Coordinates of C-alpha atoms in Angstrom, one line a residue:
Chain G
X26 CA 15.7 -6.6 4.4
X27 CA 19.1 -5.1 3.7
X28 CA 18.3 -1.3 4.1
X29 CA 16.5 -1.4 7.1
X30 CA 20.3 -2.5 8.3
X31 CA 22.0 0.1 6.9
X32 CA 22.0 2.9 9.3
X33 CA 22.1 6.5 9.4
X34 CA 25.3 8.3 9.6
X35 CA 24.6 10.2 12.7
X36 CA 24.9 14.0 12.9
X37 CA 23.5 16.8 15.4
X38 CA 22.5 19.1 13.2
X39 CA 22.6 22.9 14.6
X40 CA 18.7 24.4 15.3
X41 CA 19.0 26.6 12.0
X42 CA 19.3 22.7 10.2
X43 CA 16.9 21.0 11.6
X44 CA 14.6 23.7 11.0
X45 CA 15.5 23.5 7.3
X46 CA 15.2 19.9 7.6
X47 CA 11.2 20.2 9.3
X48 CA 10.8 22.5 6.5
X49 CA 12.0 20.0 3.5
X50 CA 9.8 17.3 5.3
X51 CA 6.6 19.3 5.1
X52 CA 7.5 20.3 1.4
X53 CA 7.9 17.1 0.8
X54 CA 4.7 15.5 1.8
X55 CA 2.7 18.2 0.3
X56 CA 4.8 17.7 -2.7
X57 CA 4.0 13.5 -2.6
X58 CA 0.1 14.7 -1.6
X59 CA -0.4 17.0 -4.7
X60 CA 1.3 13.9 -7.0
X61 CA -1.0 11.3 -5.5
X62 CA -4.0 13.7 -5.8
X63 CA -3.2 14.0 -9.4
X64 CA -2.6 10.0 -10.0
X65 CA -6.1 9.5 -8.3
X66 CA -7.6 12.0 -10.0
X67 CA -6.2 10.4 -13.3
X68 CA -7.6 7.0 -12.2
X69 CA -11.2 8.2 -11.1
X70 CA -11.8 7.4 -15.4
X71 CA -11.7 3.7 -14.1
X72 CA -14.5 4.3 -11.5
X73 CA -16.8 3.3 -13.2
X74 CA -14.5 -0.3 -14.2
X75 CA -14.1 -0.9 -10.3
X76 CA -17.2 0.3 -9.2
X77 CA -16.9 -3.1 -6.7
X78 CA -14.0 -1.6 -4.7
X79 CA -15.4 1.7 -5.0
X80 CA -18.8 0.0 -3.3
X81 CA -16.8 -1.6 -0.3
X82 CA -15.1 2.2 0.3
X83 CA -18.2 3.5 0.6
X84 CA -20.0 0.8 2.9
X85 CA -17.0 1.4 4.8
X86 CA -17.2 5.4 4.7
X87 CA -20.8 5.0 5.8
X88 CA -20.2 2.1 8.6
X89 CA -17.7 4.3 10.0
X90 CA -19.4 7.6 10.7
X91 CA -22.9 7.4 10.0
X92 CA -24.1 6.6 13.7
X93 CA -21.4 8.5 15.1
X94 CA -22.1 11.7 12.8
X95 CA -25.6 11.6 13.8
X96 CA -24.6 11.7 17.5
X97 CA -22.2 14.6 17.2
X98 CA -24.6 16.7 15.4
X99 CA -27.3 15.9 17.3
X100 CA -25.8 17.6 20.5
X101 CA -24.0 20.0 18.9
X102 CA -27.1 21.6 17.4
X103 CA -29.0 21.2 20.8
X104 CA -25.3 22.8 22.1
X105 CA -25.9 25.7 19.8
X106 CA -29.6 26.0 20.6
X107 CA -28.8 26.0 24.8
X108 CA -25.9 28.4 24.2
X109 CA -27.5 31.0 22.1
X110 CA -30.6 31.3 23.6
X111 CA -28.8 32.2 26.8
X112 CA -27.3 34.8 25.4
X113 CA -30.2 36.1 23.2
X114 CA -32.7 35.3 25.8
X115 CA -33.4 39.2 27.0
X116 CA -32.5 40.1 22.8
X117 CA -34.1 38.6 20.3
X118 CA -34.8 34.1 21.0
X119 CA -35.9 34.6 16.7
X120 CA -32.9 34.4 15.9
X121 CA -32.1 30.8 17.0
X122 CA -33.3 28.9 13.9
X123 CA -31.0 31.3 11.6
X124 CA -28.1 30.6 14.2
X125 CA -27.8 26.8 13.9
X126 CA -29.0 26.7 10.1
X127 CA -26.0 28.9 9.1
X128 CA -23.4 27.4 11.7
X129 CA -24.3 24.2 10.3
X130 CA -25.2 24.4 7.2
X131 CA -21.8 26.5 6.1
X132 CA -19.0 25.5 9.3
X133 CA -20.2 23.2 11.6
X134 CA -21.3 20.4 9.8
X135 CA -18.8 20.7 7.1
X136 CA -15.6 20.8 9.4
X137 CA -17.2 17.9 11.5
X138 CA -18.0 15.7 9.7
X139 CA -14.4 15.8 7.6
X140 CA -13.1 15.8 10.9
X141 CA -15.2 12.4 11.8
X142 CA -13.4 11.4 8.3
X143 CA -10.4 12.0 8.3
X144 CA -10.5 11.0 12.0
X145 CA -12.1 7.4 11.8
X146 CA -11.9 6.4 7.9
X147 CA -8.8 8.3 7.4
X148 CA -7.1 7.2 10.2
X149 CA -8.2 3.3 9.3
X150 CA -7.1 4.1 5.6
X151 CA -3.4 5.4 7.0
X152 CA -2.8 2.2 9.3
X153 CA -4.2 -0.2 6.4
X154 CA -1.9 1.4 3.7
X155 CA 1.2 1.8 6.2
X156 CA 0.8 -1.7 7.1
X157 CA 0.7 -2.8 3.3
X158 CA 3.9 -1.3 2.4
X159 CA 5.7 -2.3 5.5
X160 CA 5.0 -5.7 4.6
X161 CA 5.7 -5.2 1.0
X162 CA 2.0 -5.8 -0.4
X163 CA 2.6 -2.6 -2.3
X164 CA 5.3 -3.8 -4.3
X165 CA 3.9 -7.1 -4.5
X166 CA 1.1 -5.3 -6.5
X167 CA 3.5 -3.2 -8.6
X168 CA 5.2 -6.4 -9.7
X169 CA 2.0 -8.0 -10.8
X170 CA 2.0 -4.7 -13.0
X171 CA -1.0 -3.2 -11.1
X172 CA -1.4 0.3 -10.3
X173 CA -1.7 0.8 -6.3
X174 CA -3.1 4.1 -7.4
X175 CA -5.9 2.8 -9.2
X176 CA -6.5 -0.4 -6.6
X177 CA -6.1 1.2 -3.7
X178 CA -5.9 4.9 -3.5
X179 CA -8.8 5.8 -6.1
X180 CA -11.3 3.6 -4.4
X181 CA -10.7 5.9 -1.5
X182 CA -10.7 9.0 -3.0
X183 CA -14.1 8.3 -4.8
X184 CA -15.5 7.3 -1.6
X185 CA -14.8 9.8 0.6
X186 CA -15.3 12.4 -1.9
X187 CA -18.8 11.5 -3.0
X188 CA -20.0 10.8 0.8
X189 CA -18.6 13.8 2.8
X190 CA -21.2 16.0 1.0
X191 CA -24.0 13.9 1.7
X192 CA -22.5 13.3 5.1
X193 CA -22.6 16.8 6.1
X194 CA -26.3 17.3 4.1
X195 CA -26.9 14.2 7.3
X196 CA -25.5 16.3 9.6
X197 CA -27.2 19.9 8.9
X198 CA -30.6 18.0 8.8
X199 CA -29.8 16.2 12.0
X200 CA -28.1 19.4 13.8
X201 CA -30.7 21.4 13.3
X202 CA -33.1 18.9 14.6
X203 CA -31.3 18.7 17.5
X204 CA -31.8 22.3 18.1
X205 CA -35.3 22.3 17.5
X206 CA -35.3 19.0 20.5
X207 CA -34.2 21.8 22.7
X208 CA -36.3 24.5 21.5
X209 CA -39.7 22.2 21.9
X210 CA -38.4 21.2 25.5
X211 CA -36.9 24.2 27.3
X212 CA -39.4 25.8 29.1
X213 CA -37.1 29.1 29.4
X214 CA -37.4 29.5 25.4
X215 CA -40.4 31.0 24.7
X216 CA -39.9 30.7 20.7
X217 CA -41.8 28.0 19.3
X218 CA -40.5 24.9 16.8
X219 CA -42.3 26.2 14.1
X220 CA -41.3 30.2 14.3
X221 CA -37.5 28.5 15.0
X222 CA -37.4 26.7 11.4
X223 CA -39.5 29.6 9.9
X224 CA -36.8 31.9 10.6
X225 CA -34.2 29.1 9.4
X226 CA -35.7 29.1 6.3
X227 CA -35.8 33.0 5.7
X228 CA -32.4 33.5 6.7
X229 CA -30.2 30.0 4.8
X230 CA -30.5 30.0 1.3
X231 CA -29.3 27.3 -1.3
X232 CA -26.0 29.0 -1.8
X233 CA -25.2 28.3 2.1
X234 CA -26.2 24.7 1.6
X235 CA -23.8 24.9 -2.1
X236 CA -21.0 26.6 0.4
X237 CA -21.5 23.8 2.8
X238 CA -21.1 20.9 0.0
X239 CA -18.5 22.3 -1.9
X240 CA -16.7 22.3 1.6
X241 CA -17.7 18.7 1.8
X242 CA -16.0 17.8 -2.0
X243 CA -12.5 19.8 -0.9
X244 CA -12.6 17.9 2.4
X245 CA -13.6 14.5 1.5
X246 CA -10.1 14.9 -1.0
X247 CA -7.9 16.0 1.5
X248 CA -9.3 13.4 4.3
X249 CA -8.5 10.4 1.4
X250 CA -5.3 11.7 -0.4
X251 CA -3.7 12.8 3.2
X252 CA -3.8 9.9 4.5
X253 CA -3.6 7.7 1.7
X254 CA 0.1 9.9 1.2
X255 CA 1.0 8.8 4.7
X256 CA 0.0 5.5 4.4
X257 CA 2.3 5.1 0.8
X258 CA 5.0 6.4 2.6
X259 CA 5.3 4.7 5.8
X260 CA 8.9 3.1 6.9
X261 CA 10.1 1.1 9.9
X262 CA 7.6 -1.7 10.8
X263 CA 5.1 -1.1 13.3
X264 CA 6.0 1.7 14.8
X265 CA 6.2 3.3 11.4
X266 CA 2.2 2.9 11.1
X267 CA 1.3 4.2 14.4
X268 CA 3.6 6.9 13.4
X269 CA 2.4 7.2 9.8
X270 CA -1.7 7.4 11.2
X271 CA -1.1 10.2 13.6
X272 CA 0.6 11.9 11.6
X273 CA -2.4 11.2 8.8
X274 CA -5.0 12.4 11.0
X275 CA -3.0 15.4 12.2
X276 CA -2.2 16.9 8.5
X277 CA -5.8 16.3 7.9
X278 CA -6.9 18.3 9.9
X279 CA -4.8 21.0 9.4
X280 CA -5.3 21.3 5.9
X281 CA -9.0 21.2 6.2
X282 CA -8.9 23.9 8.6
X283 CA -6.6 25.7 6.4
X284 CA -8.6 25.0 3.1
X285 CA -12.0 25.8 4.9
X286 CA -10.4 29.3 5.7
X287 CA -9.7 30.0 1.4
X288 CA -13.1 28.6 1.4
X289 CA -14.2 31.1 3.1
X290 CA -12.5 34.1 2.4
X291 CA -12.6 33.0 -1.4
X292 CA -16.5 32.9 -1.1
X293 CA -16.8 36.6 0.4
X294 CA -14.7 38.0 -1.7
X295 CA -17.2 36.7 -4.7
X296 CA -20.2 37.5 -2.9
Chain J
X746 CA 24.0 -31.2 -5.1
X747 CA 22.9 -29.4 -7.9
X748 CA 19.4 -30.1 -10.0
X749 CA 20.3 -31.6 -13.3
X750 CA 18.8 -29.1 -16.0
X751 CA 19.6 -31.6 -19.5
X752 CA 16.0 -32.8 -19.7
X753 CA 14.4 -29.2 -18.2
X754 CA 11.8 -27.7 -20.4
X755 CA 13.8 -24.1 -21.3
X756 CA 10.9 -22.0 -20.6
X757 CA 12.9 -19.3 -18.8
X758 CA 15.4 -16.7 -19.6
X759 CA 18.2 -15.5 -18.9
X760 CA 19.1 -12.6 -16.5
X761 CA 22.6 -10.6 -16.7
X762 CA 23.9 -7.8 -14.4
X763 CA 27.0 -5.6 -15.1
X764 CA 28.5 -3.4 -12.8
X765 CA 25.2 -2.6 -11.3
X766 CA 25.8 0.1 -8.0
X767 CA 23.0 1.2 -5.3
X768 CA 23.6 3.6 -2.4
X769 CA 21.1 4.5 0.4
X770 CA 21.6 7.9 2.4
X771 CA 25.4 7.5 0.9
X772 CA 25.9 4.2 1.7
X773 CA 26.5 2.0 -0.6
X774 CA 25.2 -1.3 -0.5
X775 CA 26.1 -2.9 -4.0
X776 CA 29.3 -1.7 -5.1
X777 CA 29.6 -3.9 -9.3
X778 CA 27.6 -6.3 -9.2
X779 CA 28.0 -8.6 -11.9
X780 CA 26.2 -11.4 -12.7
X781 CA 24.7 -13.0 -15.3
X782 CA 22.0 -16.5 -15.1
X783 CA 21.5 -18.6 -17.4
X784 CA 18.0 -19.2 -19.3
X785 CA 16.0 -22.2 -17.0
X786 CA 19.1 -21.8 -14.5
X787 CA 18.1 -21.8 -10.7
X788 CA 20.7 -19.7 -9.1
X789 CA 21.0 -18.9 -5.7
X790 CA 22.5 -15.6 -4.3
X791 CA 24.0 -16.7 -0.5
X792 CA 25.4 -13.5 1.9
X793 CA 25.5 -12.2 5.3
X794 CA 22.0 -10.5 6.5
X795 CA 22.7 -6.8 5.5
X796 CA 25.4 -7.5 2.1
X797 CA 22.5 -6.6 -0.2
X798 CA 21.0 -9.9 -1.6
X799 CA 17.4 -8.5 -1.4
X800 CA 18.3 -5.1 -2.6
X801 CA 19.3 -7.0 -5.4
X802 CA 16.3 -8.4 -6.2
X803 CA 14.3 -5.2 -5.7
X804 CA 16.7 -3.6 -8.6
X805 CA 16.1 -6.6 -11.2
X806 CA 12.2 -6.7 -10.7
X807 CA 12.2 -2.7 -11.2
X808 CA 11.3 -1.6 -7.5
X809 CA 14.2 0.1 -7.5
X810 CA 16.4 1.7 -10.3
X811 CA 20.3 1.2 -9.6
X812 CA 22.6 3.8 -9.4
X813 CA 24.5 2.6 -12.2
X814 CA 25.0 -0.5 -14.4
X815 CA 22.6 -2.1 -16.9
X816 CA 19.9 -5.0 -16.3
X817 CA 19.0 -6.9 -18.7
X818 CA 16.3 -10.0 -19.2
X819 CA 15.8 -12.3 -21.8
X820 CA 18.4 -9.5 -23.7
X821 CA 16.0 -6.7 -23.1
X822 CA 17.1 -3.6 -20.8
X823 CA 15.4 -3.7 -18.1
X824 CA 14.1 -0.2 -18.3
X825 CA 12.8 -0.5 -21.9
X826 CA 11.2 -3.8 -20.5
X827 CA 9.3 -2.5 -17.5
X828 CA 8.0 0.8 -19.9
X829 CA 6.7 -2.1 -21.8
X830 CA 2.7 -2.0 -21.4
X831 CA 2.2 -5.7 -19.3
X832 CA 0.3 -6.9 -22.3
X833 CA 3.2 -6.1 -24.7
X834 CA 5.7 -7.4 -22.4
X835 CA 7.4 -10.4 -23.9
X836 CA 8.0 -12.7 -20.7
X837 CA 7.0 -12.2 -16.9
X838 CA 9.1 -11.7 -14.0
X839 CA 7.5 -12.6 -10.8
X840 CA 8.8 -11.6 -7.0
X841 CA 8.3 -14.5 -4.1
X842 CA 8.7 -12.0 -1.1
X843 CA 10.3 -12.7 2.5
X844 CA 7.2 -12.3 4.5
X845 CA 5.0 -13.8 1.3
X846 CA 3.7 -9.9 0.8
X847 CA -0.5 -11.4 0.6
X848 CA -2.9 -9.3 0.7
X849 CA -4.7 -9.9 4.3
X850 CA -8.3 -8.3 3.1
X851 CA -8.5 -10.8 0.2
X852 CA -8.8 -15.2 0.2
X853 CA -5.9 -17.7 -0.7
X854 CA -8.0 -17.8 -4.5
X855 CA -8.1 -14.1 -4.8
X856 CA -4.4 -13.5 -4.2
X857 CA -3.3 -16.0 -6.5
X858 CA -5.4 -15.0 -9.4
X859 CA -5.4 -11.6 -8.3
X860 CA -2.8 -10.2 -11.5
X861 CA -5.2 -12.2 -13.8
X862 CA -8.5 -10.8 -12.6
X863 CA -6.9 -6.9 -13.1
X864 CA -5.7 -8.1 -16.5
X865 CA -9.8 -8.9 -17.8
X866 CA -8.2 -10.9 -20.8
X867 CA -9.0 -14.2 -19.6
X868 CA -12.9 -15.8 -18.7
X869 CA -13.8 -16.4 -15.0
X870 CA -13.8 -20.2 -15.6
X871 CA -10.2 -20.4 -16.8
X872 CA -8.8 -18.2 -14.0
X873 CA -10.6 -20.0 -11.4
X874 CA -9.0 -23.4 -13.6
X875 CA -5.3 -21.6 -13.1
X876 CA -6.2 -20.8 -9.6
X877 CA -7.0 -24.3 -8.9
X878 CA -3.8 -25.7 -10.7
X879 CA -1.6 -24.0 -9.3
X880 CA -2.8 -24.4 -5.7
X881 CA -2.4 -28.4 -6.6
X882 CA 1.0 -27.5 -7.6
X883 CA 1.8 -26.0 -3.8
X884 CA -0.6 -28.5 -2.5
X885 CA -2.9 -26.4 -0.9
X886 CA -6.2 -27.5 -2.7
X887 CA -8.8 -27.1 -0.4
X888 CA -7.5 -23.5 1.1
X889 CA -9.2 -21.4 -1.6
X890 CA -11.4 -19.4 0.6
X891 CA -9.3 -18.9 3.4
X892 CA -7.5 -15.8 4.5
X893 CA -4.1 -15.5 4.7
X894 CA -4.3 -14.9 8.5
X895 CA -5.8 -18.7 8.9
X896 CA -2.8 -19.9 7.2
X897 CA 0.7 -21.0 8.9
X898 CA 4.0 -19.6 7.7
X899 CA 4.8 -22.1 5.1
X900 CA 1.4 -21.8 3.9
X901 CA 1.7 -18.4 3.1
X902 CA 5.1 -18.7 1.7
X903 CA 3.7 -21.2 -1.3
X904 CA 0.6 -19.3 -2.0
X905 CA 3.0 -16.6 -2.5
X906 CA 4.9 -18.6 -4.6
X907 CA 1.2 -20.1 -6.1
X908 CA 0.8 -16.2 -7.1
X909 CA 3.7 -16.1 -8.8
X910 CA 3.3 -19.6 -10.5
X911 CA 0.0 -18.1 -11.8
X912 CA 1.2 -15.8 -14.4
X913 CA 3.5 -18.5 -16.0
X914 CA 6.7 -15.9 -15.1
X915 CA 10.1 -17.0 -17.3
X916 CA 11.8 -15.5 -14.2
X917 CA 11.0 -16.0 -10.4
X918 CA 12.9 -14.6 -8.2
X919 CA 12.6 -15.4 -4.2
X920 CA 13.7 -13.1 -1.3
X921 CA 14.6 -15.6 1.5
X922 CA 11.9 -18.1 0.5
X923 CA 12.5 -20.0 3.9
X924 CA 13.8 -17.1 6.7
X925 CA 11.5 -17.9 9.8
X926 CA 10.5 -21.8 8.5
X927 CA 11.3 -24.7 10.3
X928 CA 13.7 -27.5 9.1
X929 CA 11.0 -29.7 7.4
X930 CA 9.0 -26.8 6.4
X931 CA 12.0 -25.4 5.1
X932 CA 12.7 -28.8 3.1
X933 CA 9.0 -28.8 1.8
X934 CA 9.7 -25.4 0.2
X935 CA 12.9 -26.8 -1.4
X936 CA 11.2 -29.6 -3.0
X937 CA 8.2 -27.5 -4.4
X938 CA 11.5 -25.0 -6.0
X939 CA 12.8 -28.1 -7.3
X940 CA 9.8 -29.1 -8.7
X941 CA 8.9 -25.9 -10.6
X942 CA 12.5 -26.1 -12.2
X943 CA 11.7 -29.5 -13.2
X944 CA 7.9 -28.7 -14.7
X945 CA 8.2 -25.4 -15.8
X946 CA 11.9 -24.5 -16.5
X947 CA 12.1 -20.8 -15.5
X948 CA 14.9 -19.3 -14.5
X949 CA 15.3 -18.8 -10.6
X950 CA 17.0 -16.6 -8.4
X951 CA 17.0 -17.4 -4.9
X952 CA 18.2 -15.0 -2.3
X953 CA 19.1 -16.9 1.2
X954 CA 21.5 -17.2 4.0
X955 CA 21.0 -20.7 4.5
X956 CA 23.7 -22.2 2.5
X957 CA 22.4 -26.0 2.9
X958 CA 19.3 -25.2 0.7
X959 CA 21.4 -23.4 -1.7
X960 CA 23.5 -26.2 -2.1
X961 CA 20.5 -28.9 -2.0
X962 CA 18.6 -26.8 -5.0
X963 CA 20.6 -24.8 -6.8
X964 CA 22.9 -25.3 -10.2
X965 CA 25.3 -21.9 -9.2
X966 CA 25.8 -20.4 -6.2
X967 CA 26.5 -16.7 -6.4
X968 CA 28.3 -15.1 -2.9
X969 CA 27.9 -11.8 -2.1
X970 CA 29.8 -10.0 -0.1
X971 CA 29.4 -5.9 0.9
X972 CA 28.0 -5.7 -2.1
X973 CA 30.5 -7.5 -4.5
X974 CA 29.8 -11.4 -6.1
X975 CA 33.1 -12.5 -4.8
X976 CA 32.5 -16.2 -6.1
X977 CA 29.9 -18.2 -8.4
X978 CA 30.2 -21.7 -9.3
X979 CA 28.6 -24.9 -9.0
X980 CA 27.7 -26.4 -5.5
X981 CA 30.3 -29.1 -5.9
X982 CA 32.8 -26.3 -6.7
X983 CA 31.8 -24.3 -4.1
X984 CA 33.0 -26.9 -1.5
X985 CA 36.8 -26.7 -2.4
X986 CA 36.2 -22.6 -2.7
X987 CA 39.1 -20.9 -0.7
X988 CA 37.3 -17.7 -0.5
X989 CA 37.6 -16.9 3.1
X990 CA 33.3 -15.7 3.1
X991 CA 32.7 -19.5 1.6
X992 CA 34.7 -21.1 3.8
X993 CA 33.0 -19.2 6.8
X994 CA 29.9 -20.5 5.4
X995 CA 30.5 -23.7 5.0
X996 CA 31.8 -24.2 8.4
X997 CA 28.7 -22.5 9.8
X998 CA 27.0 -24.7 7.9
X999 CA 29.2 -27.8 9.1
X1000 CA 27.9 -26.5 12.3
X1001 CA 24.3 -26.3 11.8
X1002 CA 23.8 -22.7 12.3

């Protein structure tokens, strides 16, 4: 195509501008972000219309981190369990079962398993998108007068938003099973399964579990919407869409990070 | 060379540019363009790679808004046309794209009736019925539930150009319908162009460097040059053109290159 021979004019720009530059860049993507989220939003009323694509997103959201997710929680409750108890072991071992409940249950599981999204679907969702406007499949779309938001984006954005939640309710009930694996085994911990989830269930309450999902609803957004941005705006062939899904899975997971942290703070400062 | 157009059914419309202008990064690549196609008319827009032909397009579908200058179609601005909800719109433009643009998760049939599905107005029997008609047309009955990745390059290329046939567009406009074809592919697709000016009458714009296939389809020729249509005329005009781009491209041509 014509503009992809049209080059720059080339300039060195001094630190102080390309500083300015990096800093119009970032504004601009969370500018292009917050406008997709809004047009997806908008199109979530025809949900219900594509349910079909919607269905497809979600087989895919599942196929792509179920048996993984269970793996990584697995260990990293029995993780938590080994660590802990190490540390607790001349203290108090009682205090296990309220340990990994609340790590997962509120952190672990959330961050995770957004992380396992945004990692694997998101990643996948970048690379597809990046590769459909590269080859001009986007504007094929918008000259047949249909909405890439709506075909493409919202599909995604359902998905991932309804499925994190229950992915990280998978993950705290498989986490925490994990540490009981270790609790039942290890002949150094003297406390037994039963007095492990006992404890659990004295110490996390439904609003930790609420905490946890809410997580799971502001995650599952920004794992669709960032890399569905990325994907949108992807230039330059093939190197573009490599460049397009790092850079995807990289913004991800900085804004989950930095929305867990509001999370967070926003939730003590109610309590 | 040109297709005769006396007996054409005058299903298309016409298309008129005036002193349309569209930079990139400062640069700019159409500088007045002006243009202006004839209802059923099958134009074809010949220029060096880089000169703008495809930006062109991209700015008479709507992909792009120019800088400056009006659009019109079938004597509507183009901008009041394309805020036109598509089931208000009055006639249909449709895009062939360079590298046929299908969508790779979805079969030959899906793509072609794909605009028709999203529209819901017509019953699953008569889009399947326009699905299958079309096809014929591009004679690739039989390829319905294929992906685009099991087809060849040409094969893509017409069940691009069966997507487009499927809306019944007044306009079609091709970006470089043949780049990357060989010579008898390249001649297939120049048949089925000539054949949907023959049945159909809609007016087509193609956008090519291969100035043999321009002359062997179309009634004008439009040359564009940095951005400016330095000359438009008939094929057989063309020939005696002393514009020193045309000449270049006839002797290229003359060449075989």
């Amino acid at each position: 195509m014509a503009v992809e021979a049209i080059g720059r004019v080339p300039r060195s720009p001094g630190p102080l501008g390309r500083l300015g530059a990096r800093i119009l860049d970032v504004l601009q993507v969370l500018g292009e972000a917050a406008s997709l989220f809004m047009a997806a939003a908008r199109a979530t009323a025809f949900a219900p219309i594509d349910r079909q694509r919607v269905i497809v997103q979600l087989a895919r959201v599942g196929t792509d981190t179920l048996p993984i997710g269970a793996l990584l929680s697995v260990f990293v409750g029995m993780v938590l369990v080994v660590q802990a108890a190490d540390q607790l072991r001349d203290v108090n071992e009682s205090v296990l079962g309220p340990i990994v409940g609340l790590a997962m249950t509120k952190e672990l599981g959330p961050v995770m398993m957004a992380f396992l999204l945004a990692g694997r679907t998101g990643s996948a969702m970048a690379a597809e998108l990046g590769s459909m406007t590269v080859y001009d499949e986007i504007n094929a779309l918008r000259t047949m007068d249909i909405d890439p938001v709506r075909f493409l984006v919202m599909p995604r954005f359902v998905a991932a938003t309804l499925s994190l939640p229950l992915l990280i309710l998978y993950s705290d009930f498989i986490g925490v099973w994990g540490g009981a694996l270790v609790v039942a085994l290890d002949p150094a911990i003297k406390l037994t399964v039963n007095e492990y989830f006992a404890r659990m269930l004295e110490w996390v309450h439904l609003s930790d579990i609420i905490i946890g999902l809410v997580k799971g609803v502001v995650f599952g957004m920004i794992a669709s919407i960032v890399p569905c941005t990325f994907g949108l705006r992807t230039r330059g062939g093939t190197e573009g869409i490599a460049t397009a899904t790092t850079a995807a899975v990289v913004w991800s997971f900085i804004l989950i990070l930095v929305f867990d942290f509001m999370i967070v703070r926003g939730s003590f400062a109610t309590a | 060379m040109g297709a005769g157009s006396r007996e054409t059914p005058r299903r298309g419309v016409a298309v008129e540019l005036q002193g349309v202008r569209r930079s990139y990064n400062g640069f700019e690549v159409l500088r007045g363009v002006d243009l202006t196609v004839k209802a059923g008319e099958l134009l074809a827009i010949v220029g060096q790679s880089g000169t703008g032909k495809s930006v062109l397009l991209r700015q008479i579908i709507g992909l792009e808004r120019p800088d400056a200058g009006r659009i019109a179609v079938g004597g509507l601005e183009l901008p009041r046309y394309l805020a036109m909800p598509p089931d208000e719109k009055p006639f249909r433009i449709a895009m062939v794209f360079q590298n046929a643009a299908l969508l790779g998760s979805l079969t030959v049939a899906e793509n072609v009736s794909l605009r028709l599905r999203e529209q819901q107005r017509l019953p699953a029997a008569e889009i399947e019925e326009i699905t299958r008609r079309v096809l014929d047309d591009v004679e690739l009955e039989g390829t319905e539930d294929k992906l685009p990745s099991d087809l060849s390059g040409g094969m893509r290329k017409r069940v691009a150009i069966a997507r487009a046939l499927a809306i019944e567009p007044e306009v079609i406009l091709y970006d470089e319908p043949t780049a990357d074809l060989d010579p008898i592919l390249t001649l297939q697709i120049a048949e089925l162009i000539k054949r949907i000016r023959a049945s159909r009458g809609s007016t087509q714009m193609i956008v090519t460097h291969n100035l043999p296939l321009a002359r062997a389809i179309a009634d004008e020729i439009a040359v564009l040059d940095r951005g400016r249509i330095v000359e438009c005329s008939t094929p057989a005009e063309l020939v005696q053109s002393s514009q020193p781009l045309t000449r270049e491209f006839l002797r290229a041509a003359a060449l075989g290159t």
